[in-house]
């Protein structure tokens, strides 16, 4: 009998409603049927990245157990290794897991790893010493993330963000300066999102048109209603799941983005407030293998080796959907 493949779960004990001991127990009860499992707990910011980087040198499967920030940090350690990322969501919004169709209940997500894996190769964006998996932004969204109460997030999940969003809804527009693949864009806007995934906070709130995490391109989404009436109509379009039909919305494809503002704007990366300043994102398409539901098999299920990347996946054309930032895509979508 061949030895069981090694898996390392990196658990953030500060996320979710369940105690870390309970989560670890269910992980062991489920995953030790198939894997030689180690469970490591984070103790401070940055731990997940360091733990994942070391674990990926030996283990084939690295399991991120936590919210979106934890998933992003663990992914940082998995990229450029031979390991595969799996996600057990225990956070308040679990946006990355939702966007990939991963079950939100920890036991169900863990059982997914007992079956032959299907792998999806995600695009990621690099920002200094951080990865962006789903979305980064400046303006209203960053203020919302900054001021959402941690205790409310444990109790109310994504609804905990509503009070802080309402509180900042009437903040005046910010003068943003962007460089999108070498093309300069200046705009007064309430919010600018650089999206690798298609929604914010909840899947109903779509932030743009045809955005996928493995299409080889980021999308710069600009929300620029000029006053209260425009803000109200844009909010209605957002609630309807069709914000791209608003005439105050712009969307640009991008592989590299520089964002700054006067005065300096608040910034968030994958739901974590990152202070005020300049945001730089560089896309790396198709470099993160993630276990997702499905029937596709990797080359070796027993060893959990990443399979070959599909020609139609993250390494396909990066301009076929949108064009370029300096051409037709520069119009206001919805006019």
Short mmCIF file of C-alpha atoms in Angstrom, two decimals:
data_model
loop_
_atom_site.label_atom_id
_atom_site.label_comp_id
_atom_site.label_asym_id
_atom_site.label_seq_id
_atom_site.Cartn_x
_atom_site.Cartn_y
_atom_site.Cartn_z
CA UNK A 1 0.00 0.00 0.00
CA UNK A 2 1.36 3.41 -0.96
CA UNK A 3 1.71 6.00 1.83
CA UNK A 4 -1.08 8.51 2.24
CA UNK A 5 -0.43 11.90 0.60
CA UNK A 6 0.51 14.66 3.01
CA UNK A 7 -1.83 17.59 3.57
CA UNK A 8 -1.32 20.67 5.73
CA UNK A 9 -4.29 22.71 6.96
CA UNK A 10 -3.57 26.29 8.01
CA UNK A 11 -6.30 27.38 10.41
CA UNK A 12 -7.08 30.96 11.42
CA UNK A 13 -8.68 30.59 14.88
CA UNK A 14 -9.94 34.19 14.85
CA UNK A 15 -12.51 33.72 12.05
CA UNK A 16 -16.01 32.30 12.08
CA UNK A 17 -18.51 31.41 14.78
CA UNK A 18 -17.08 28.00 15.70
CA UNK A 19 -14.20 27.48 18.10
CA UNK A 20 -10.87 26.52 16.55
CA UNK A 21 -10.89 23.24 18.50
CA UNK A 22 -14.21 22.26 16.90
CA UNK A 23 -12.99 23.11 13.41
CA UNK A 24 -9.76 21.16 13.90
CA UNK A 25 -11.68 18.14 15.18
CA UNK A 26 -13.95 18.03 12.14
CA UNK A 27 -10.94 18.45 9.82
CA UNK A 28 -9.19 15.51 11.40
CA UNK A 29 -12.32 13.34 11.48
CA UNK A 30 -12.86 13.94 7.76
CA UNK A 31 -9.45 14.34 6.13
CA UNK A 32 -7.40 11.81 8.09
CA UNK A 33 -9.34 9.10 6.26
CA UNK A 34 -7.22 9.88 3.22
CA UNK A 35 -4.35 12.18 4.17
CA UNK A 36 -1.42 12.36 6.49
CA UNK A 37 -2.73 15.62 7.97
CA UNK A 38 -1.04 18.39 9.92
CA UNK A 39 -3.09 21.28 11.30
CA UNK A 40 -1.24 24.53 11.94
CA UNK A 41 -2.84 27.57 13.60
CA UNK A 42 -2.01 31.15 12.86
CA UNK A 43 -1.23 33.46 15.75
CA UNK A 44 -0.62 36.84 14.16
CA UNK A 45 -0.96 38.62 10.79
CA UNK A 46 1.40 37.20 8.20
CA UNK A 47 1.67 33.77 9.83
CA UNK A 48 -0.45 32.09 7.16
CA UNK A 49 1.90 33.17 4.38
CA UNK A 50 4.98 31.89 6.18
CA UNK A 51 3.36 28.63 7.23
CA UNK A 52 2.02 27.97 3.72
CA UNK A 53 5.36 28.70 2.07
CA UNK A 54 7.13 26.19 4.32
CA UNK A 55 4.36 23.58 4.04
CA UNK A 56 4.30 23.79 0.24
CA UNK A 57 7.91 22.59 0.11
CA UNK A 58 6.80 19.11 1.19
CA UNK A 59 2.99 18.74 1.12
CA UNK A 60 0.97 18.37 -2.07
CA UNK A 61 -2.22 19.78 -0.57
CA UNK A 62 -2.37 23.03 1.40
CA UNK A 63 -5.77 23.75 2.98
CA UNK A 64 -6.72 27.33 3.88
CA UNK A 65 -9.18 27.31 6.80
CA UNK A 66 -10.56 30.77 7.42
CA UNK A 67 -11.95 33.80 5.63
CA UNK A 68 -10.88 35.53 2.44
CA UNK A 69 -7.84 37.17 4.03
CA UNK A 70 -6.58 33.79 5.23
CA UNK A 71 -7.19 32.24 1.81
CA UNK A 72 -5.24 35.05 0.15
CA UNK A 73 -2.31 34.66 2.56
CA UNK A 74 -2.18 30.88 2.15
CA UNK A 75 -2.36 31.26 -1.63
CA UNK A 76 0.71 33.50 -1.43
CA UNK A 77 2.64 30.50 -0.11
CA UNK A 78 1.23 28.07 -2.69
CA UNK A 79 1.94 30.08 -5.85
CA UNK A 80 5.20 29.00 -7.56
CA UNK A 81 5.26 25.69 -5.69
CA UNK A 82 4.17 22.16 -6.64
CA UNK A 83 1.30 22.27 -4.17
CA UNK A 84 -2.44 22.64 -4.70
CA UNK A 85 -4.71 24.96 -2.69
CA UNK A 86 -7.94 23.81 -1.06
CA UNK A 87 -10.38 26.05 0.84
CA UNK A 88 -12.44 25.33 3.94
CA UNK A 89 -14.44 28.56 4.36
CA UNK A 90 -15.09 29.77 7.91
CA UNK A 91 -15.15 33.55 7.44
CA UNK A 92 -17.95 36.11 7.30
CA UNK A 93 -18.32 36.49 3.52
CA UNK A 94 -16.19 33.67 2.01
CA UNK A 95 -16.22 35.41 -1.34
CA UNK A 96 -13.38 33.41 -2.91
CA UNK A 97 -15.06 30.12 -2.01
CA UNK A 98 -18.42 31.36 -3.30
CA UNK A 99 -16.92 32.48 -6.60
CA UNK A 100 -15.42 29.00 -7.16
CA UNK A 101 -18.54 27.06 -6.15
CA UNK A 102 -16.88 25.60 -3.06
CA UNK A 103 -19.40 24.50 -0.38
CA UNK A 104 -19.72 26.98 2.48
CA UNK A 105 -20.26 24.41 5.23
CA UNK A 106 -16.84 23.29 6.54
CA UNK A 107 -17.71 19.58 6.66
CA UNK A 108 -19.08 19.57 3.11
CA UNK A 109 -16.05 21.49 1.85
CA UNK A 110 -13.73 19.02 3.58
CA UNK A 111 -15.54 16.02 2.07
CA UNK A 112 -14.90 17.51 -1.35
CA UNK A 113 -11.23 16.66 -0.79
CA UNK A 114 -11.99 12.97 -0.39
CA UNK A 115 -13.09 12.70 -4.01
CA UNK A 116 -10.91 12.81 -7.13
CA UNK A 117 -10.05 16.48 -7.49
CA UNK A 118 -11.06 18.93 -10.15
CA UNK A 119 -8.60 21.78 -10.40
CA UNK A 120 -9.27 25.33 -11.51
CA UNK A 121 -6.27 27.52 -12.30
CA UNK A 122 -6.99 30.98 -10.92
CA UNK A 123 -5.45 34.25 -11.98
CA UNK A 124 -3.89 36.23 -9.15
CA UNK A 125 -2.61 39.79 -8.90
CA UNK A 126 0.51 40.78 -7.01
CA UNK A 127 0.54 43.93 -4.87
CA UNK A 128 3.89 44.30 -3.14
CA UNK A 129 4.13 41.39 -0.71
CA UNK A 130 0.45 40.49 -1.02
CA UNK A 131 -1.75 38.58 -3.45
CA UNK A 132 -5.17 39.69 -4.59
CA UNK A 133 -7.44 36.75 -5.42
CA UNK A 134 -10.88 38.28 -5.71
CA UNK A 135 -10.93 42.07 -5.53
CA UNK A 136 -9.12 45.19 -4.42
CA UNK A 137 -10.48 48.69 -4.32
CA UNK A 138 -10.42 52.23 -3.08
CA UNK A 139 -13.11 54.54 -1.75
CA UNK A 140 -16.47 53.40 -0.42
CA UNK A 141 -15.67 49.68 -0.32
CA UNK A 142 -12.46 50.22 1.66
CA UNK A 143 -14.27 52.42 4.20
CA UNK A 144 -16.97 49.76 4.48
CA UNK A 145 -14.41 47.00 5.13
CA UNK A 146 -12.47 49.17 7.59
CA UNK A 147 -15.45 50.09 9.75
CA UNK A 148 -17.39 46.81 9.80
CA UNK A 149 -17.40 45.51 13.38
CA UNK A 150 -15.63 42.20 13.92
CA UNK A 151 -18.19 40.99 16.47
CA UNK A 152 -21.03 41.74 14.05
CA UNK A 153 -19.23 39.83 11.27
CA UNK A 154 -19.18 36.74 13.48
CA UNK A 155 -22.91 37.05 14.16
CA UNK A 156 -24.38 38.44 10.93
CA UNK A 157 -21.85 37.41 8.23
CA UNK A 158 -22.05 39.70 5.18
CA UNK A 159 -24.94 41.72 6.63
CA UNK A 160 -22.45 43.17 9.14
CA UNK A 161 -21.06 45.34 6.33
CA UNK A 162 -24.37 47.09 5.66
CA UNK A 163 -24.23 49.65 8.52
CA UNK A 164 -20.74 50.84 7.62
CA UNK A 165 -21.66 51.03 3.92
CA UNK A 166 -24.72 53.16 4.70
CA UNK A 167 -22.66 55.37 7.00
CA UNK A 168 -20.23 56.25 4.19
CA UNK A 169 -22.69 56.28 1.30
CA UNK A 170 -22.79 60.07 1.00
CA UNK A 171 -19.03 60.61 1.16
CA UNK A 172 -18.01 63.06 -1.62
CA UNK A 173 -16.40 61.68 -4.79
CA UNK A 174 -12.63 61.21 -4.82
CA UNK A 175 -10.31 62.38 -7.61
CA UNK A 176 -8.71 59.13 -8.80
CA UNK A 177 -5.75 58.79 -11.16
CA UNK A 178 -5.25 55.41 -12.79
CA UNK A 179 -2.70 53.94 -15.15
CA UNK A 180 -4.27 50.93 -16.87
CA UNK A 181 -1.84 48.99 -19.04
CA UNK A 182 -0.06 52.25 -19.85
CA UNK A 183 -3.23 54.27 -20.50
CA UNK A 184 -4.00 57.16 -18.14
CA UNK A 185 -7.54 57.50 -16.75
CA UNK A 186 -8.63 60.28 -14.38
CA UNK A 187 -12.09 60.31 -12.84
CA UNK A 188 -14.06 61.61 -9.87
CA UNK A 189 -15.67 58.51 -8.39
CA UNK A 190 -17.19 57.09 -5.22
CA UNK A 191 -15.37 53.82 -5.62
CA UNK A 192 -12.89 52.04 -7.90
CA UNK A 193 -12.68 48.24 -7.84
CA UNK A 194 -10.03 46.08 -9.49
CA UNK A 195 -11.87 42.80 -9.85
CA UNK A 196 -10.74 39.24 -10.44
CA UNK A 197 -14.16 38.02 -9.27
CA UNK A 198 -17.58 39.24 -10.28
CA UNK A 199 -19.33 40.31 -7.07
CA UNK A 200 -18.82 42.17 -3.81
CA UNK A 201 -19.92 40.93 -0.34
CA UNK A 202 -22.74 38.74 -1.73
CA UNK A 203 -23.11 37.02 -5.14
CA UNK A 204 -26.23 39.08 -5.84
CA UNK A 205 -24.17 42.28 -5.97
CA UNK A 206 -22.45 41.94 -9.34
CA UNK A 207 -19.81 44.60 -9.92
CA UNK A 208 -19.36 44.38 -13.67
CA UNK A 209 -19.84 42.45 -16.87
CA UNK A 210 -18.54 38.90 -17.52
CA UNK A 211 -15.87 38.86 -14.81
CA UNK A 212 -14.25 35.48 -14.05
CA UNK A 213 -11.27 34.51 -11.87
CA UNK A 214 -9.57 32.47 -14.60
CA UNK A 215 -10.02 34.51 -17.79
CA UNK A 216 -6.53 36.01 -17.91
CA UNK A 217 -7.57 39.60 -17.20
CA UNK A 218 -8.53 41.86 -14.31
CA UNK A 219 -11.39 44.34 -14.62
CA UNK A 220 -11.22 47.93 -13.40
CA UNK A 221 -14.76 48.92 -12.39
CA UNK A 222 -15.42 52.61 -11.74
CA UNK A 223 -18.52 53.84 -9.92
CA UNK A 224 -18.93 57.54 -10.65
CA UNK A 225 -22.46 58.82 -9.89
CA UNK A 226 -22.30 62.64 -9.80
CA UNK A 227 -24.85 63.31 -7.05
CA UNK A 228 -27.55 61.83 -4.82
CA UNK A 229 -29.90 61.01 -7.71
CA UNK A 230 -27.17 59.27 -9.68
CA UNK A 231 -26.06 57.47 -6.53
CA UNK A 232 -29.61 56.25 -5.89
CA UNK A 233 -30.09 54.96 -9.45
CA UNK A 234 -26.70 53.22 -9.38
CA UNK A 235 -27.62 51.60 -6.06
CA UNK A 236 -30.82 50.29 -7.63
CA UNK A 237 -28.89 48.85 -10.57
CA UNK A 238 -26.49 47.20 -8.09
CA UNK A 239 -29.40 45.69 -6.14
CA UNK A 240 -30.83 44.44 -9.43
CA UNK A 241 -27.55 42.71 -10.26
CA UNK A 242 -27.02 44.85 -13.38
CA UNK A 243 -24.82 47.74 -12.32
CA UNK A 244 -23.05 47.65 -15.71
CA UNK A 245 -26.25 49.12 -17.21
CA UNK A 246 -25.80 52.34 -15.25
CA UNK A 247 -24.53 55.26 -17.32
CA UNK A 248 -22.29 56.22 -14.39
CA UNK A 249 -20.33 52.96 -14.56
CA UNK A 250 -17.12 52.29 -16.48
CA UNK A 251 -15.25 49.02 -17.00
CA UNK A 252 -11.73 48.50 -18.37
CA UNK A 253 -9.72 45.32 -18.90
CA UNK A 254 -6.30 45.33 -17.27
CA UNK A 255 -3.14 43.35 -16.71
CA UNK A 256 -1.38 46.04 -14.68
CA UNK A 257 -2.99 48.85 -12.69
CA UNK A 258 -1.63 51.81 -10.73
CA UNK A 259 -4.19 53.69 -8.61
CA UNK A 260 -3.71 56.88 -6.62
CA UNK A 261 -5.99 59.67 -5.40
CA UNK A 262 -6.02 63.24 -4.14
CA UNK A 263 -6.31 63.23 -1.20
CA UNK A 264 -5.01 59.69 -0.63
CA UNK A 265 -7.87 57.21 -0.65
CA UNK A 266 -8.50 54.24 1.67
CA UNK A 267 -7.58 50.90 0.08
CA UNK A 268 -8.68 47.30 0.65
CA UNK A 269 -7.32 44.03 -0.72
CA UNK A 270 -9.55 40.95 -0.56
CA UNK A 271 -11.64 42.53 2.17
CA UNK A 272 -8.73 43.60 4.39
CA UNK A 273 -8.26 47.32 4.97
CA UNK A 274 -4.76 48.27 3.73
CA UNK A 275 -4.49 51.93 4.75
CA UNK A 276 -4.32 55.02 2.52
CA UNK A 277 -1.93 55.38 -0.42
CA UNK A 278 -1.04 54.04 -3.85
CA UNK A 279 -2.26 50.66 -5.07
CA UNK A 280 -0.30 48.69 -7.68
CA UNK A 281 -1.52 45.37 -9.07
CA UNK A 282 0.24 43.13 -11.60
CA UNK A 283 -1.70 40.17 -13.00
CA UNK A 284 -0.27 36.65 -13.07
CA UNK A 285 -2.73 34.53 -15.07
CA UNK A 286 -3.50 30.91 -14.27
CA UNK A 287 -0.80 30.34 -11.63
CA UNK A 288 -2.91 29.13 -8.67
CA UNK A 289 -4.37 25.58 -8.80
CA UNK A 290 -7.44 25.33 -6.56
CA UNK A 291 -9.53 22.26 -5.76
CA UNK A 292 -13.14 22.85 -6.85
CA UNK A 293 -16.28 20.72 -7.22
CA UNK A 294 -16.50 18.75 -10.45
CA UNK A 295 -15.50 15.57 -12.21
CA UNK A 296 -12.19 16.56 -13.80
CA UNK A 297 -9.19 14.54 -12.55
CA UNK A 298 -5.58 15.54 -12.09
CA UNK A 299 -2.83 13.39 -13.57
CA UNK A 300 -2.36 11.48 -10.30
CA UNK A 301 -5.17 11.51 -7.77
CA UNK A 302 -3.15 9.58 -5.19
CA UNK A 303 -0.33 12.11 -5.20
CA UNK A 304 -2.50 15.20 -5.63
CA UNK A 305 -0.30 16.56 -8.37
CA UNK A 306 -1.59 19.53 -10.39
CA UNK A 307 -2.80 18.48 -13.82
CA UNK A 308 -1.94 20.06 -17.11
CA UNK A 309 -3.42 23.49 -17.66
CA UNK A 310 -6.20 23.56 -20.18
CA UNK A 311 -5.58 25.68 -23.30
CA UNK A 312 -9.00 27.24 -22.64
CA UNK A 313 -8.19 28.14 -19.04
CA UNK A 314 -6.18 30.97 -17.52
CA UNK A 315 -3.50 30.84 -20.23
CA UNK A 316 -5.85 31.69 -23.09
CA UNK A 317 -6.27 35.02 -24.82
CA UNK A 318 -6.28 37.97 -22.45
CA UNK A 319 -7.87 40.40 -24.88
CA UNK A 320 -10.64 38.40 -26.52
CA UNK A 321 -13.43 39.41 -24.09
CA UNK A 322 -12.87 43.12 -23.63
CA UNK A 323 -10.32 44.47 -26.08
CA UNK A 324 -7.87 47.00 -24.61
CA UNK A 325 -8.19 49.88 -22.19
CA UNK A 326 -7.38 52.42 -24.86
CA UNK A 327 -10.07 51.33 -27.33
CA UNK A 328 -13.81 50.59 -27.36
CA UNK A 329 -13.90 49.41 -23.73
CA UNK A 330 -13.27 52.97 -22.58
CA UNK A 331 -16.87 54.02 -23.14
CA UNK A 332 -19.36 54.33 -20.26
CA UNK A 333 -21.17 51.01 -20.21
CA UNK A 334 -24.92 51.52 -20.28
CA UNK A 335 -25.04 54.74 -22.30
#
